[in-house]
Amino acid sequence: AGVLLAVLLAGVVAALSTVDAAMLIGPVKDRFRAVTGRELAVNGAASLSLSLEPKLLLDDVSVSNAPWGSTPQMLTVQRIEIAIALLPLLSRRVELVEVALVAPVLTLETRSDGQRNWDWGRAASAEPGAGRADAAPAVGVGRMEINKGKVTLRATGGAETRIAIDRLTLRGDQH
């Protein structure tokens, strides 16, 4: 069993070594748009470093805001680093060992009718419990780190709260 596992892992690493990270971006952007109704842009470099926990590195990433939002982008991130667990991929599960966001700027807004810009377009309109072919798969995250982040909360009537995050680390439940 140990030899079989080693052979499977070697196969996954070999397959990943032939993957150009930039090739992954198009399908991810299309999937993101289908699930959220928003645009995902990766305007900088994209690379994949290989190891037992491959790391995807993305520079200059943004997510479009709601059409009525006060800024064109709901989220911009200078750099995203995502470490991926290999073994769960063999079972078609996505487990992110770590997600690090460097210099994220997030704008959360609420309109007078109660609509929020984080209510994702198509995904928010689905009926609860409805089986959807384009629904996002469940993703586990072991650790999330935010460095030098900014959050702006805008409520109806123009009230605004700004939050600066020097460093924040969140860890998933370790059973």
XYZ file of C-alpha atoms in Angstrom:
175
model
C 0.000 0.000 0.000
C 2.880 2.359 0.825
C 4.500 1.727 -2.562
C 1.211 2.350 -4.354
C 0.763 5.618 -2.488
C 4.306 6.691 -3.381
C 3.688 5.857 -7.052
C 0.411 7.829 -7.030
C 2.084 10.830 -5.405
C 4.944 10.656 -7.902
C 2.372 10.622 -10.700
C 0.584 13.668 -9.296
C 3.888 15.548 -8.910
C 4.894 14.583 -12.456
C 1.550 15.777 -13.797
C 1.801 19.043 -11.873
C 5.315 19.646 -13.171
C 3.924 19.856 -16.711
C 1.249 22.374 -15.752
C 1.795 26.004 -16.602
C 0.119 28.047 -13.842
C -0.966 30.649 -16.395
C -2.984 27.925 -18.186
C -5.006 27.355 -15.008
C -6.133 30.965 -14.795
C -8.601 30.957 -17.725
C -10.689 28.011 -16.489
C -10.579 29.321 -12.904
C -11.779 32.754 -14.046
C -14.593 31.166 -16.086
C -15.656 28.990 -13.150
C -15.514 31.947 -10.755
C -17.728 34.013 -13.090
C -20.224 31.124 -13.458
C -20.506 30.638 -9.692
C -20.389 34.259 -8.502
C -21.439 36.422 -11.436
C -18.268 38.474 -10.876
C -15.028 38.879 -12.783
C -11.766 37.543 -11.379
C -8.624 39.101 -12.837
C -5.022 38.008 -12.438
C -3.063 40.900 -13.911
C 0.393 39.867 -12.730
C 2.534 36.759 -12.764
C 1.238 33.286 -11.975
C 3.544 30.454 -10.992
C 3.403 27.019 -9.457
C 6.227 25.779 -7.233
C 6.431 22.037 -6.831
C 6.850 20.197 -3.558
C 4.837 17.794 -1.425
C 2.501 20.754 -0.970
C 2.614 22.642 -4.296
C 2.245 26.395 -3.979
C 0.335 28.559 -6.444
C 1.552 32.169 -6.499
C -0.592 34.895 -8.061
C 0.291 38.589 -8.311
C -2.077 41.531 -8.759
C -5.433 39.787 -8.327
C -8.837 41.491 -8.234
C -12.535 40.669 -7.978
C -15.044 43.031 -9.579
C -17.562 44.853 -7.444
C -21.341 44.879 -7.809
C -22.409 47.200 -10.656
C -23.758 49.689 -8.106
C -20.607 49.625 -5.931
C -18.573 52.741 -5.229
C -15.349 51.211 -6.567
C -14.786 49.054 -9.664
C -13.113 46.316 -7.592
C -14.573 44.765 -4.468
C -11.213 43.156 -3.713
C -7.652 43.707 -4.848
C -4.709 41.658 -3.603
C -1.059 42.370 -4.296
C -0.126 38.686 -3.947
C -1.890 35.426 -3.146
C 0.007 32.317 -2.076
C -1.938 29.046 -1.938
C -0.412 25.768 -0.695
C -2.364 22.736 -1.892
C -2.517 19.283 -0.260
C -1.806 16.602 -2.868
C -3.417 13.483 -1.396
C -6.982 14.857 -1.252
C -6.748 15.720 -4.972
C -6.677 12.000 -5.675
C -10.199 11.871 -4.153
C -11.263 15.022 -6.061
C -11.263 17.092 -2.860
C -9.567 20.453 -2.622
C -7.731 21.071 0.626
C -5.716 24.230 0.905
C -2.996 23.871 3.497
C -2.452 27.617 3.587
C -3.782 30.732 1.905
C -1.763 33.929 2.344
C -3.048 37.306 1.163
C -0.513 40.115 0.896
C -1.886 43.675 0.908
C -5.553 42.859 0.273
C -7.952 45.792 -0.023
C -11.583 44.781 0.522
C -14.616 47.044 0.174
C -17.881 45.791 1.692
C -20.966 47.875 0.879
C -24.686 47.807 1.636
C -27.322 49.614 -0.435
C -30.410 51.283 0.988
C -32.541 48.313 -0.148
C -30.359 45.996 1.951
C -28.458 44.453 -0.960
C -24.818 43.768 -0.115
C -21.943 43.654 -2.565
C -20.805 40.336 -1.085
C -24.089 38.692 -2.093
C -22.709 36.947 -5.155
C -24.858 37.415 -8.280
C -25.901 34.028 -9.659
C -24.849 32.065 -6.583
C -26.936 34.267 -4.284
C -30.038 33.819 -6.429
C -30.047 30.018 -6.193
C -32.643 28.440 -3.977
C -31.165 26.957 -0.809
C -30.408 23.283 -1.207
C -30.931 23.338 -4.972
C -28.539 21.017 -6.784
C -26.569 23.099 -9.254
C -24.056 21.824 -11.750
C -22.075 25.061 -11.499
C -21.973 25.182 -7.691
C -18.520 25.644 -6.228
C -16.950 22.570 -4.666
C -16.313 22.523 -0.939
C -12.806 23.699 -0.155
C -11.047 23.139 3.159
C -8.551 25.734 4.388
C -6.084 24.805 7.124
C -4.567 28.235 7.682
C -5.246 31.710 6.339
C -2.918 34.635 6.761
C -3.537 38.271 5.900
C -0.657 40.746 5.836
C -1.037 44.521 5.494
C -4.728 44.392 4.659
C -7.383 47.101 4.524
C -11.141 46.700 4.841
C -13.650 49.456 4.175
C -17.256 49.014 5.335
C -19.781 51.362 3.694
C -23.334 51.378 4.939
C -26.438 53.045 3.604
C -26.272 56.782 4.116
C -22.520 56.987 3.634
C -21.335 55.826 7.066
C -17.877 54.379 6.592
C -15.604 52.294 8.792
C -12.001 51.536 7.868
C -10.036 48.665 9.347
C -6.295 48.120 8.965
C -4.912 44.613 9.384
C -1.184 44.464 10.024
C -1.157 40.677 10.364
C -3.963 38.197 10.970
C -3.668 34.402 11.094
C -6.676 32.084 11.170
C -6.310 28.351 11.673
C -8.815 25.644 10.804
C -9.961 23.079 13.314
C -7.265 20.433 13.852
C -9.013 17.178 14.776
